[in-house]
Amino acid sequence: TAQIIARLRENEILTGEITTIPDEGALLPETYTFTRGASRQQILDQMAAAQAKLLKEVWGRRTDGLPIKTPEELVILASIVEKETARADERPRVAGVFVNRLNKSMPLQSDPTIVYGIHGGEAWTRDRSAITRSDLDRKTPYNTYQIPALPPGPIGNPGRAAMEAVANPSRTKDLYFVADGTGGHVFAETYEQHQANVRKWREIERNQRSQQGQPSPATSN
């Protein structure tokens, strides 16, 4: 939300001050059309109304048996799914991993929640792979390595695909996923499988850093 507010304030063809800042997760990130001279608050209100309308629709057609009890919890989990993968086709499977973890009372262990717990909605200036052991151990309400539940609120504004993914996640036994080096992820049902996938990803990271002349991360998780 902070980044959306900043972009609206920087836009010189919009007018007026922003008087009411919506809560995190209350805006729908889509393409909006507006005319020169439209007010910044109008655009925010339009985004909030679009999110409320979509959430009502998605919540009404969610699958049975989800460990998500309220529309607000759906937005929270969808915001995590949104941050975990940029690929819309992967989001149902990523959502399925988190649903499986919630059903087993396992921590979600989502790196983006660590980032939000430290910086809020401000832009993260470090490479995501630079998350350190001290970051993992830092106790914030949003650090899902430290809490075996959803964080208290969204960590961003989820789009339609992420919300639909949480409402209708893939039905798998997956409990883990890690980057595969191509912009996607590889999934696993067991910790042993996951560790093998992590080792492959670390090797890809080392090769990429070597090609770019960068040092390897000091810590890894």
mmCIF file with all atom_site columns, C-alpha atoms in Angstrom:
data_model
loop_
_atom_site.group_PDB
_atom_site.id
_atom_site.type_symbol
_atom_site.label_atom_id
_atom_site.label_alt_id
_atom_site.label_comp_id
_atom_site.label_asym_id
_atom_site.label_entity_id
_atom_site.label_seq_id
_atom_site.pdbx_PDB_ins_code
_atom_site.Cartn_x
_atom_site.Cartn_y
_atom_site.Cartn_z
_atom_site.occupancy
_atom_site.B_iso_or_equiv
_atom_site.pdbx_formal_charge
_atom_site.auth_seq_id
_atom_site.auth_comp_id
_atom_site.auth_asym_id
_atom_site.auth_atom_id
_atom_site.pdbx_PDB_model_num
ATOM 1   C CA . THR A 1 1   ? 0.000   0.000   0.000   1.00 0.00 ? 1   THR A CA 1
ATOM 2   C CA . ALA A 1 2   ? 2.839   2.401   0.817   1.00 0.00 ? 2   ALA A CA 1
ATOM 3   C CA . GLN A 1 3   ? 4.247   1.959   -2.690  1.00 0.00 ? 3   GLN A CA 1
ATOM 4   C CA . ILE A 1 4   ? 0.835   2.569   -4.306  1.00 0.00 ? 4   ILE A CA 1
ATOM 5   C CA . ILE A 1 5   ? 0.398   5.741   -2.252  1.00 0.00 ? 5   ILE A CA 1
ATOM 6   C CA . ALA A 1 6   ? 3.853   6.927   -3.324  1.00 0.00 ? 6   ALA A CA 1
ATOM 7   C CA . ARG A 1 7   ? 3.117   6.340   -7.006  1.00 0.00 ? 7   ARG A CA 1
ATOM 8   C CA . LEU A 1 8   ? -0.185  8.206   -6.805  1.00 0.00 ? 8   LEU A CA 1
ATOM 9   C CA . ARG A 1 9   ? 1.480   11.153  -5.095  1.00 0.00 ? 9   ARG A CA 1
ATOM 10  C CA . GLU A 1 10  ? 4.213   11.235  -7.737  1.00 0.00 ? 10  GLU A CA 1
ATOM 11  C CA . ASN A 1 11  ? 1.717   11.241  -10.630 1.00 0.00 ? 11  ASN A CA 1
ATOM 12  C CA . GLU A 1 12  ? 1.534   14.827  -11.834 1.00 0.00 ? 12  GLU A CA 1
ATOM 13  C CA . ILE A 1 13  ? -1.729  14.548  -13.783 1.00 0.00 ? 13  ILE A CA 1
ATOM 14  C CA . LEU A 1 14  ? -3.677  13.576  -10.657 1.00 0.00 ? 14  LEU A CA 1
ATOM 15  C CA . THR A 1 15  ? -4.929  16.189  -8.225  1.00 0.00 ? 15  THR A CA 1
ATOM 16  C CA . GLY A 1 16  ? -5.675  16.609  -4.539  1.00 0.00 ? 16  GLY A CA 1
ATOM 17  C CA . GLU A 1 17  ? -4.307  15.156  -1.364  1.00 0.00 ? 17  GLU A CA 1
ATOM 18  C CA . ILE A 1 18  ? -4.792  11.623  -0.084  1.00 0.00 ? 18  ILE A CA 1
ATOM 19  C CA . THR A 1 19  ? -6.874  12.029  3.037   1.00 0.00 ? 19  THR A CA 1
ATOM 20  C CA . THR A 1 20  ? -7.676  8.415   3.878   1.00 0.00 ? 20  THR A CA 1
ATOM 21  C CA . ILE A 1 21  ? -5.066  5.681   3.505   1.00 0.00 ? 21  ILE A CA 1
ATOM 22  C CA . PRO A 1 22  ? -6.636  2.193   3.233   1.00 0.00 ? 22  PRO A CA 1
ATOM 23  C CA . ASP A 1 23  ? -5.377  -0.728  5.272   1.00 0.00 ? 23  ASP A CA 1
ATOM 24  C CA . GLU A 1 24  ? -2.813  -3.088  3.764   1.00 0.00 ? 24  GLU A CA 1
ATOM 25  C CA . GLY A 1 25  ? -4.577  -5.557  1.490   1.00 0.00 ? 25  GLY A CA 1
ATOM 26  C CA . ALA A 1 26  ? -7.605  -3.347  0.839   1.00 0.00 ? 26  ALA A CA 1
ATOM 27  C CA . LEU A 1 27  ? -6.634  -2.323  -2.714  1.00 0.00 ? 27  LEU A CA 1
ATOM 28  C CA . LEU A 1 28  ? -6.949  -4.359  -5.910  1.00 0.00 ? 28  LEU A CA 1
ATOM 29  C CA . PRO A 1 29  ? -3.800  -4.059  -8.069  1.00 0.00 ? 29  PRO A CA 1
ATOM 30  C CA . GLU A 1 30  ? -5.166  -3.906  -11.607 1.00 0.00 ? 30  GLU A CA 1
ATOM 31  C CA . THR A 1 31  ? -5.001  -1.525  -14.558 1.00 0.00 ? 31  THR A CA 1
ATOM 32  C CA . TYR A 1 32  ? -7.308  1.438   -14.043 1.00 0.00 ? 32  TYR A CA 1
ATOM 33  C CA . THR A 1 33  ? -8.260  4.185   -16.465 1.00 0.00 ? 33  THR A CA 1
ATOM 34  C CA . PHE A 1 34  ? -8.670  7.743   -15.269 1.00 0.00 ? 34  PHE A CA 1
ATOM 35  C CA . THR A 1 35  ? -8.876  11.196  -16.756 1.00 0.00 ? 35  THR A CA 1
ATOM 36  C CA . ARG A 1 36  ? -6.460  14.077  -16.288 1.00 0.00 ? 36  ARG A CA 1
ATOM 37  C CA . GLY A 1 37  ? -7.331  15.934  -13.121 1.00 0.00 ? 37  GLY A CA 1
ATOM 38  C CA . ALA A 1 38  ? -8.863  12.959  -11.330 1.00 0.00 ? 38  ALA A CA 1
ATOM 39  C CA . SER A 1 39  ? -8.190  13.057  -7.619  1.00 0.00 ? 39  SER A CA 1
ATOM 40  C CA . ARG A 1 40  ? -5.724  10.737  -5.961  1.00 0.00 ? 40  ARG A CA 1
ATOM 41  C CA . GLN A 1 41  ? -8.299  9.857   -3.327  1.00 0.00 ? 41  GLN A CA 1
ATOM 42  C CA . GLN A 1 42  ? -10.796 8.902   -6.044  1.00 0.00 ? 42  GLN A CA 1
ATOM 43  C CA . ILE A 1 43  ? -8.333  6.415   -7.505  1.00 0.00 ? 43  ILE A CA 1
ATOM 44  C CA . LEU A 1 44  ? -7.687  4.892   -4.084  1.00 0.00 ? 44  LEU A CA 1
ATOM 45  C CA . ASP A 1 45  ? -11.418 4.655   -3.409  1.00 0.00 ? 45  ASP A CA 1
ATOM 46  C CA . GLN A 1 46  ? -11.921 2.982   -6.792  1.00 0.00 ? 46  GLN A CA 1
ATOM 47  C CA . MET A 1 47  ? -9.217  0.408   -6.022  1.00 0.00 ? 47  MET A CA 1
ATOM 48  C CA . ALA A 1 48  ? -10.702 -0.305  -2.594  1.00 0.00 ? 48  ALA A CA 1
ATOM 49  C CA . ALA A 1 49  ? -14.209 -0.735  -4.000  1.00 0.00 ? 49  ALA A CA 1
ATOM 50  C CA . ALA A 1 50  ? -12.895 -3.127  -6.665  1.00 0.00 ? 50  ALA A CA 1
ATOM 51  C CA . GLN A 1 51  ? -11.122 -5.200  -4.007  1.00 0.00 ? 51  GLN A CA 1
ATOM 52  C CA . ALA A 1 52  ? -14.214 -5.390  -1.789  1.00 0.00 ? 52  ALA A CA 1
ATOM 53  C CA . LYS A 1 53  ? -16.387 -6.487  -4.714  1.00 0.00 ? 53  LYS A CA 1
ATOM 54  C CA . LEU A 1 54  ? -13.917 -9.138  -5.872  1.00 0.00 ? 54  LEU A CA 1
ATOM 55  C CA . LEU A 1 55  ? -13.345 -10.482 -2.363  1.00 0.00 ? 55  LEU A CA 1
ATOM 56  C CA . LYS A 1 56  ? -17.079 -10.980 -1.862  1.00 0.00 ? 56  LYS A CA 1
ATOM 57  C CA . GLU A 1 57  ? -17.292 -12.917 -5.133  1.00 0.00 ? 57  GLU A CA 1
ATOM 58  C CA . VAL A 1 58  ? -14.224 -15.071 -4.456  1.00 0.00 ? 58  VAL A CA 1
ATOM 59  C CA . TRP A 1 59  ? -15.243 -15.824 -0.868  1.00 0.00 ? 59  TRP A CA 1
ATOM 60  C CA . GLY A 1 60  ? -18.661 -16.948 -2.085  1.00 0.00 ? 60  GLY A CA 1
ATOM 61  C CA . ARG A 1 61  ? -17.194 -19.595 -4.398  1.00 0.00 ? 61  ARG A CA 1
ATOM 62  C CA . ARG A 1 62  ? -14.379 -20.896 -2.198  1.00 0.00 ? 62  ARG A CA 1
ATOM 63  C CA . THR A 1 63  ? -13.898 -24.630 -1.859  1.00 0.00 ? 63  THR A CA 1
ATOM 64  C CA . ASP A 1 64  ? -15.157 -26.400 1.269   1.00 0.00 ? 64  ASP A CA 1
ATOM 65  C CA . GLY A 1 65  ? -12.872 -27.372 4.132   1.00 0.00 ? 65  GLY A CA 1
ATOM 66  C CA . LEU A 1 66  ? -10.306 -24.597 3.887   1.00 0.00 ? 66  LEU A CA 1
ATOM 67  C CA . PRO A 1 67  ? -8.439  -23.609 7.073   1.00 0.00 ? 67  PRO A CA 1
ATOM 68  C CA . ILE A 1 68  ? -9.470  -20.036 6.231   1.00 0.00 ? 68  ILE A CA 1
ATOM 69  C CA . LYS A 1 69  ? -12.304 -18.834 8.416   1.00 0.00 ? 69  LYS A CA 1
ATOM 70  C CA . THR A 1 70  ? -12.947 -15.297 7.220   1.00 0.00 ? 70  THR A CA 1
ATOM 71  C CA . PRO A 1 71  ? -12.605 -13.199 4.065   1.00 0.00 ? 71  PRO A CA 1
ATOM 72  C CA . GLU A 1 72  ? -9.887  -11.258 5.881   1.00 0.00 ? 72  GLU A CA 1
ATOM 73  C CA . GLU A 1 73  ? -7.838  -14.443 6.355   1.00 0.00 ? 73  GLU A CA 1
ATOM 74  C CA . LEU A 1 74  ? -8.235  -15.215 2.649   1.00 0.00 ? 74  LEU A CA 1
ATOM 75  C CA . VAL A 1 75  ? -6.702  -11.822 1.815   1.00 0.00 ? 75  VAL A CA 1
ATOM 76  C CA . ILE A 1 76  ? -3.842  -12.432 4.265   1.00 0.00 ? 76  ILE A CA 1
ATOM 77  C CA . LEU A 1 77  ? -2.904  -15.769 2.699   1.00 0.00 ? 77  LEU A CA 1
ATOM 78  C CA . ALA A 1 78  ? -3.445  -14.448 -0.831  1.00 0.00 ? 78  ALA A CA 1
ATOM 79  C CA . SER A 1 79  ? -1.029  -11.598 -0.132  1.00 0.00 ? 79  SER A CA 1
ATOM 80  C CA . ILE A 1 80  ? 1.629   -14.169 0.796   1.00 0.00 ? 80  ILE A CA 1
ATOM 81  C CA . VAL A 1 81  ? 0.940   -16.242 -2.322  1.00 0.00 ? 81  VAL A CA 1
ATOM 82  C CA . GLU A 1 82  ? 1.184   -13.048 -4.409  1.00 0.00 ? 82  GLU A CA 1
ATOM 83  C CA . LYS A 1 83  ? 4.661   -12.324 -3.041  1.00 0.00 ? 83  LYS A CA 1
ATOM 84  C CA . GLU A 1 84  ? 5.916   -15.907 -3.345  1.00 0.00 ? 84  GLU A CA 1
ATOM 85  C CA . THR A 1 85  ? 5.487   -16.319 -7.094  1.00 0.00 ? 85  THR A CA 1
ATOM 86  C CA . ALA A 1 86  ? 5.009   -14.031 -10.064 1.00 0.00 ? 86  ALA A CA 1
ATOM 87  C CA . ARG A 1 87  ? 3.610   -16.901 -12.129 1.00 0.00 ? 87  ARG A CA 1
ATOM 88  C CA . ALA A 1 88  ? -0.188  -17.014 -12.098 1.00 0.00 ? 88  ALA A CA 1
ATOM 89  C CA . ASP A 1 89  ? -0.173  -20.678 -13.161 1.00 0.00 ? 89  ASP A CA 1
ATOM 90  C CA . GLU A 1 90  ? 1.814   -21.605 -10.028 1.00 0.00 ? 90  GLU A CA 1
ATOM 91  C CA . ARG A 1 91  ? -0.319  -19.764 -7.519  1.00 0.00 ? 91  ARG A CA 1
ATOM 92  C CA . PRO A 1 92  ? -2.898  -22.530 -6.901  1.00 0.00 ? 92  PRO A CA 1
ATOM 93  C CA . ARG A 1 93  ? -0.086  -24.971 -6.099  1.00 0.00 ? 93  ARG A CA 1
ATOM 94  C CA . VAL A 1 94  ? 1.727   -22.490 -3.847  1.00 0.00 ? 94  VAL A CA 1
ATOM 95  C CA . ALA A 1 95  ? -1.598  -21.812 -2.115  1.00 0.00 ? 95  ALA A CA 1
ATOM 96  C CA . GLY A 1 96  ? -2.032  -25.573 -1.742  1.00 0.00 ? 96  GLY A CA 1
ATOM 97  C CA . VAL A 1 97  ? 1.303   -25.845 0.079   1.00 0.00 ? 97  VAL A CA 1
ATOM 98  C CA . PHE A 1 98  ? 0.277   -23.185 2.583   1.00 0.00 ? 98  PHE A CA 1
ATOM 99  C CA . VAL A 1 99  ? -3.184  -24.707 3.055   1.00 0.00 ? 99  VAL A CA 1
ATOM 100 C CA . ASN A 1 100 ? -1.584  -28.095 3.743   1.00 0.00 ? 100 ASN A CA 1
ATOM 101 C CA . ARG A 1 101 ? 0.772   -26.483 6.261   1.00 0.00 ? 101 ARG A CA 1
ATOM 102 C CA . LEU A 1 102 ? -2.064  -24.680 8.043   1.00 0.00 ? 102 LEU A CA 1
ATOM 103 C CA . ASN A 1 103 ? -4.005  -27.945 8.243   1.00 0.00 ? 103 ASN A CA 1
ATOM 104 C CA . LYS A 1 104 ? -1.000  -29.560 9.929   1.00 0.00 ? 104 LYS A CA 1
ATOM 105 C CA . SER A 1 105 ? -0.327  -26.551 12.216  1.00 0.00 ? 105 SER A CA 1
ATOM 106 C CA . MET A 1 106 ? 3.063   -26.108 10.533  1.00 0.00 ? 106 MET A CA 1
ATOM 107 C CA . PRO A 1 107 ? 4.683   -22.670 10.237  1.00 0.00 ? 107 PRO A CA 1
ATOM 108 C CA . LEU A 1 108 ? 4.241   -21.241 6.749   1.00 0.00 ? 108 LEU A CA 1
ATOM 109 C CA . GLN A 1 109 ? 7.953   -20.286 6.618   1.00 0.00 ? 109 GLN A CA 1
ATOM 110 C CA . SER A 1 110 ? 7.418   -17.663 3.940   1.00 0.00 ? 110 SER A CA 1
ATOM 111 C CA . ASP A 1 111 ? 10.380  -15.339 3.315   1.00 0.00 ? 111 ASP A CA 1
ATOM 112 C CA . PRO A 1 112 ? 8.200   -12.381 2.209   1.00 0.00 ? 112 PRO A CA 1
ATOM 113 C CA . THR A 1 113 ? 6.602   -12.293 5.665   1.00 0.00 ? 113 THR A CA 1
ATOM 114 C CA . ILE A 1 114 ? 10.067  -11.775 7.159   1.00 0.00 ? 114 ILE A CA 1
ATOM 115 C CA . VAL A 1 115 ? 10.636  -8.843  4.823   1.00 0.00 ? 115 VAL A CA 1
ATOM 116 C CA . TYR A 1 116 ? 7.291   -7.263  5.699   1.00 0.00 ? 116 TYR A CA 1
ATOM 117 C CA . GLY A 1 117 ? 7.899   -7.723  9.407   1.00 0.00 ? 117 GLY A CA 1
ATOM 118 C CA . ILE A 1 118 ? 11.133  -5.757  9.069   1.00 0.00 ? 118 ILE A CA 1
ATOM 119 C CA . HIS A 1 119 ? 10.240  -3.102  6.509   1.00 0.00 ? 119 HIS A CA 1
ATOM 120 C CA . GLY A 1 120 ? 6.463   -3.023  6.338   1.00 0.00 ? 120 GLY A CA 1
ATOM 121 C CA . GLY A 1 121 ? 5.222   -2.042  2.902   1.00 0.00 ? 121 GLY A CA 1
ATOM 122 C CA . GLU A 1 122 ? 8.388   -0.177  1.996   1.00 0.00 ? 122 GLU A CA 1
ATOM 123 C CA . ALA A 1 123 ? 10.501  -1.514  -0.860  1.00 0.00 ? 123 ALA A CA 1
ATOM 124 C CA . TRP A 1 124 ? 13.030  -4.209  0.090   1.00 0.00 ? 124 TRP A CA 1
ATOM 125 C CA . THR A 1 125 ? 16.461  -2.949  -0.927  1.00 0.00 ? 125 THR A CA 1
ATOM 126 C CA . ARG A 1 126 ? 18.353  -6.220  -0.528  1.00 0.00 ? 126 ARG A CA 1
ATOM 127 C CA . ASP A 1 127 ? 18.250  -9.218  -2.823  1.00 0.00 ? 127 ASP A CA 1
ATOM 128 C CA . ARG A 1 128 ? 15.789  -11.750 -1.445  1.00 0.00 ? 128 ARG A CA 1
ATOM 129 C CA . SER A 1 129 ? 18.541  -14.353 -1.247  1.00 0.00 ? 129 SER A CA 1
ATOM 130 C CA . ALA A 1 130 ? 20.301  -12.003 1.200   1.00 0.00 ? 130 ALA A CA 1
ATOM 131 C CA . ILE A 1 131 ? 17.849  -12.792 4.011   1.00 0.00 ? 131 ILE A CA 1
ATOM 132 C CA . THR A 1 132 ? 20.111  -13.662 6.936   1.00 0.00 ? 132 THR A CA 1
ATOM 133 C CA . ARG A 1 133 ? 19.881  -15.983 9.896   1.00 0.00 ? 133 ARG A CA 1
ATOM 134 C CA . SER A 1 134 ? 19.284  -12.985 12.149  1.00 0.00 ? 134 SER A CA 1
ATOM 135 C CA . ASP A 1 135 ? 16.358  -11.992 9.899   1.00 0.00 ? 135 ASP A CA 1
ATOM 136 C CA . LEU A 1 136 ? 14.906  -15.496 10.239  1.00 0.00 ? 136 LEU A CA 1
ATOM 137 C CA . ASP A 1 137 ? 15.294  -15.373 14.012  1.00 0.00 ? 137 ASP A CA 1
ATOM 138 C CA . ARG A 1 138 ? 13.888  -11.870 14.437  1.00 0.00 ? 138 ARG A CA 1
ATOM 139 C CA . LYS A 1 139 ? 10.594  -12.095 16.296  1.00 0.00 ? 139 LYS A CA 1
ATOM 140 C CA . THR A 1 140 ? 7.949   -9.965  14.610  1.00 0.00 ? 140 THR A CA 1
ATOM 141 C CA . PRO A 1 141 ? 4.199   -10.631 14.422  1.00 0.00 ? 141 PRO A CA 1
ATOM 142 C CA . TYR A 1 142 ? 4.641   -11.290 10.693  1.00 0.00 ? 142 TYR A CA 1
ATOM 143 C CA . ASN A 1 143 ? 7.587   -13.703 10.774  1.00 0.00 ? 143 ASN A CA 1
ATOM 144 C CA . THR A 1 144 ? 6.002   -17.011 9.767   1.00 0.00 ? 144 THR A CA 1
ATOM 145 C CA . TYR A 1 145 ? 9.190   -18.858 10.657  1.00 0.00 ? 145 TYR A CA 1
ATOM 146 C CA . GLN A 1 146 ? 8.385   -17.896 14.246  1.00 0.00 ? 146 GLN A CA 1
ATOM 147 C CA . ILE A 1 147 ? 4.579   -18.238 14.353  1.00 0.00 ? 147 ILE A CA 1
ATOM 148 C CA . PRO A 1 148 ? 2.659   -21.418 13.391  1.00 0.00 ? 148 PRO A CA 1
ATOM 149 C CA . ALA A 1 149 ? -0.235  -19.470 11.900  1.00 0.00 ? 149 ALA A CA 1
ATOM 150 C CA . LEU A 1 150 ? -1.195  -16.670 9.556   1.00 0.00 ? 150 LEU A CA 1
ATOM 151 C CA . PRO A 1 151 ? 0.314   -13.267 10.325  1.00 0.00 ? 151 PRO A CA 1
ATOM 152 C CA . PRO A 1 152 ? -2.058  -10.671 11.807  1.00 0.00 ? 152 PRO A CA 1
ATOM 153 C CA . GLY A 1 153 ? -2.633  -8.907  8.500   1.00 0.00 ? 153 GLY A CA 1
ATOM 154 C CA . PRO A 1 154 ? -1.820  -8.891  4.779   1.00 0.00 ? 154 PRO A CA 1
ATOM 155 C CA . ILE A 1 155 ? 1.747   -8.240  3.609   1.00 0.00 ? 155 ILE A CA 1
ATOM 156 C CA . GLY A 1 156 ? 0.600   -6.559  0.415   1.00 0.00 ? 156 GLY A CA 1
ATOM 157 C CA . ASN A 1 157 ? -2.365  -6.153  -1.904  1.00 0.00 ? 157 ASN A CA 1
ATOM 158 C CA . PRO A 1 158 ? -3.150  -9.482  -3.591  1.00 0.00 ? 158 PRO A CA 1
ATOM 159 C CA . GLY A 1 159 ? -4.437  -9.594  -7.144  1.00 0.00 ? 159 GLY A CA 1
ATOM 160 C CA . ARG A 1 160 ? -7.275  -11.624 -8.572  1.00 0.00 ? 160 ARG A CA 1
ATOM 161 C CA . ALA A 1 161 ? -5.174  -14.718 -9.416  1.00 0.00 ? 161 ALA A CA 1
ATOM 162 C CA . ALA A 1 162 ? -3.752  -15.001 -5.905  1.00 0.00 ? 162 ALA A CA 1
ATOM 163 C CA . MET A 1 163 ? -7.167  -14.643 -4.279  1.00 0.00 ? 163 MET A CA 1
ATOM 164 C CA . GLU A 1 164 ? -8.695  -17.214 -6.611  1.00 0.00 ? 164 GLU A CA 1
ATOM 165 C CA . ALA A 1 165 ? -5.776  -19.550 -5.861  1.00 0.00 ? 165 ALA A CA 1
ATOM 166 C CA . VAL A 1 166 ? -6.396  -19.416 -2.118  1.00 0.00 ? 166 VAL A CA 1
ATOM 167 C CA . ALA A 1 167 ? -10.132 -19.912 -2.580  1.00 0.00 ? 167 ALA A CA 1
ATOM 168 C CA . ASN A 1 168 ? -9.505  -22.954 -4.817  1.00 0.00 ? 168 ASN A CA 1
ATOM 169 C CA . PRO A 1 169 ? -5.993  -24.291 -4.138  1.00 0.00 ? 169 PRO A CA 1
ATOM 170 C CA . SER A 1 170 ? -4.440  -27.282 -5.830  1.00 0.00 ? 170 SER A CA 1
ATOM 171 C CA . ARG A 1 171 ? -5.180  -30.548 -4.038  1.00 0.00 ? 171 ARG A CA 1
ATOM 172 C CA . THR A 1 172 ? -1.751  -32.045 -3.439  1.00 0.00 ? 172 THR A CA 1
ATOM 173 C CA . LYS A 1 173 ? 0.315   -33.372 -0.546  1.00 0.00 ? 173 LYS A CA 1
ATOM 174 C CA . ASP A 1 174 ? 3.017   -30.772 -1.158  1.00 0.00 ? 174 ASP A CA 1
ATOM 175 C CA . LEU A 1 175 ? 4.497   -29.146 1.951   1.00 0.00 ? 175 LEU A CA 1
ATOM 176 C CA . TYR A 1 176 ? 7.578   -27.453 0.473   1.00 0.00 ? 176 TYR A CA 1
ATOM 177 C CA . PHE A 1 177 ? 8.731   -25.489 -2.539  1.00 0.00 ? 177 PHE A CA 1
ATOM 178 C CA . VAL A 1 178 ? 11.903  -23.745 -3.623  1.00 0.00 ? 178 VAL A CA 1
ATOM 179 C CA . ALA A 1 179 ? 12.995  -21.767 -6.677  1.00 0.00 ? 179 ALA A CA 1
ATOM 180 C CA . ASP A 1 180 ? 14.064  -23.823 -9.691  1.00 0.00 ? 180 ASP A CA 1
ATOM 181 C CA . GLY A 1 181 ? 16.244  -21.224 -11.402 1.00 0.00 ? 181 GLY A CA 1
ATOM 182 C CA . THR A 1 182 ? 13.832  -20.561 -14.275 1.00 0.00 ? 182 THR A CA 1
ATOM 183 C CA . GLY A 1 183 ? 11.460  -18.169 -12.517 1.00 0.00 ? 183 GLY A CA 1
ATOM 184 C CA . GLY A 1 184 ? 9.306   -20.982 -11.191 1.00 0.00 ? 184 GLY A CA 1
ATOM 185 C CA . HIS A 1 185 ? 9.446   -23.419 -8.292  1.00 0.00 ? 185 HIS A CA 1
ATOM 186 C CA . VAL A 1 186 ? 9.878   -27.123 -7.657  1.00 0.00 ? 186 VAL A CA 1
ATOM 187 C CA . PHE A 1 187 ? 7.581   -28.731 -5.081  1.00 0.00 ? 187 PHE A CA 1
ATOM 188 C CA . ALA A 1 188 ? 8.038   -31.577 -2.613  1.00 0.00 ? 188 ALA A CA 1
ATOM 189 C CA . GLU A 1 189 ? 5.939   -33.670 -0.246  1.00 0.00 ? 189 GLU A CA 1
ATOM 190 C CA . THR A 1 190 ? 8.747   -34.634 2.148   1.00 0.00 ? 190 THR A CA 1
ATOM 191 C CA . TYR A 1 191 ? 11.550  -32.729 3.844   1.00 0.00 ? 191 TYR A CA 1
ATOM 192 C CA . GLU A 1 192 ? 14.116  -35.083 2.313   1.00 0.00 ? 192 GLU A CA 1
ATOM 193 C CA . GLN A 1 193 ? 12.860  -34.309 -1.197  1.00 0.00 ? 193 GLN A CA 1
ATOM 194 C CA . HIS A 1 194 ? 12.848  -30.622 -0.365  1.00 0.00 ? 194 HIS A CA 1
ATOM 195 C CA . GLN A 1 195 ? 16.440  -30.673 0.905   1.00 0.00 ? 195 GLN A CA 1
ATOM 196 C CA . ALA A 1 196 ? 17.560  -32.263 -2.363  1.00 0.00 ? 196 ALA A CA 1
ATOM 197 C CA . ASN A 1 197 ? 15.732  -29.517 -4.269  1.00 0.00 ? 197 ASN A CA 1
ATOM 198 C CA . VAL A 1 198 ? 17.316  -26.841 -2.064  1.00 0.00 ? 198 VAL A CA 1
ATOM 199 C CA . ARG A 1 199 ? 20.777  -28.224 -2.776  1.00 0.00 ? 199 ARG A CA 1
ATOM 200 C CA . LYS A 1 200 ? 20.079  -27.990 -6.511  1.00 0.00 ? 200 LYS A CA 1
ATOM 201 C CA . TRP A 1 201 ? 18.885  -24.398 -6.107  1.00 0.00 ? 201 TRP A CA 1
ATOM 202 C CA . ARG A 1 202 ? 21.968  -23.433 -4.070  1.00 0.00 ? 202 ARG A CA 1
ATOM 203 C CA . GLU A 1 203 ? 24.160  -24.837 -6.837  1.00 0.00 ? 203 GLU A CA 1
ATOM 204 C CA . ILE A 1 204 ? 22.245  -22.783 -9.410  1.00 0.00 ? 204 ILE A CA 1
ATOM 205 C CA . GLU A 1 205 ? 22.693  -19.699 -7.194  1.00 0.00 ? 205 GLU A CA 1
ATOM 206 C CA . ARG A 1 206 ? 26.415  -20.303 -6.871  1.00 0.00 ? 206 ARG A CA 1
ATOM 207 C CA . ASN A 1 207 ? 26.785  -20.688 -10.630 1.00 0.00 ? 207 ASN A CA 1
ATOM 208 C CA . GLN A 1 208 ? 24.784  -17.533 -11.292 1.00 0.00 ? 208 GLN A CA 1
ATOM 209 C CA . ARG A 1 209 ? 26.824  -15.523 -8.803  1.00 0.00 ? 209 ARG A CA 1
ATOM 210 C CA . SER A 1 210 ? 30.058  -16.898 -10.191 1.00 0.00 ? 210 SER A CA 1
ATOM 211 C CA . GLN A 1 211 ? 29.065  -15.847 -13.719 1.00 0.00 ? 211 GLN A CA 1
ATOM 212 C CA . GLN A 1 212 ? 28.182  -12.373 -12.418 1.00 0.00 ? 212 GLN A CA 1
ATOM 213 C CA . GLY A 1 213 ? 31.344  -12.094 -10.340 1.00 0.00 ? 213 GLY A CA 1
ATOM 214 C CA . GLN A 1 214 ? 29.379  -11.842 -7.081  1.00 0.00 ? 214 GLN A CA 1
ATOM 215 C CA . PRO A 1 215 ? 30.254  -13.486 -3.744  1.00 0.00 ? 215 PRO A CA 1
ATOM 216 C CA . SER A 1 216 ? 28.095  -16.290 -2.415  1.00 0.00 ? 216 SER A CA 1
ATOM 217 C CA . PRO A 1 217 ? 25.624  -15.448 0.378   1.00 0.00 ? 217 PRO A CA 1
ATOM 218 C CA . ALA A 1 218 ? 27.125  -15.638 3.852   1.00 0.00 ? 218 ALA A CA 1
ATOM 219 C CA . THR A 1 219 ? 24.151  -17.544 5.154   1.00 0.00 ? 219 THR A CA 1
ATOM 220 C CA . SER A 1 220 ? 21.425  -19.690 3.705   1.00 0.00 ? 220 SER A CA 1
ATOM 221 C CA . ASN A 1 221 ? 18.208  -21.267 4.916   1.00 0.00 ? 221 ASN A CA 1
#
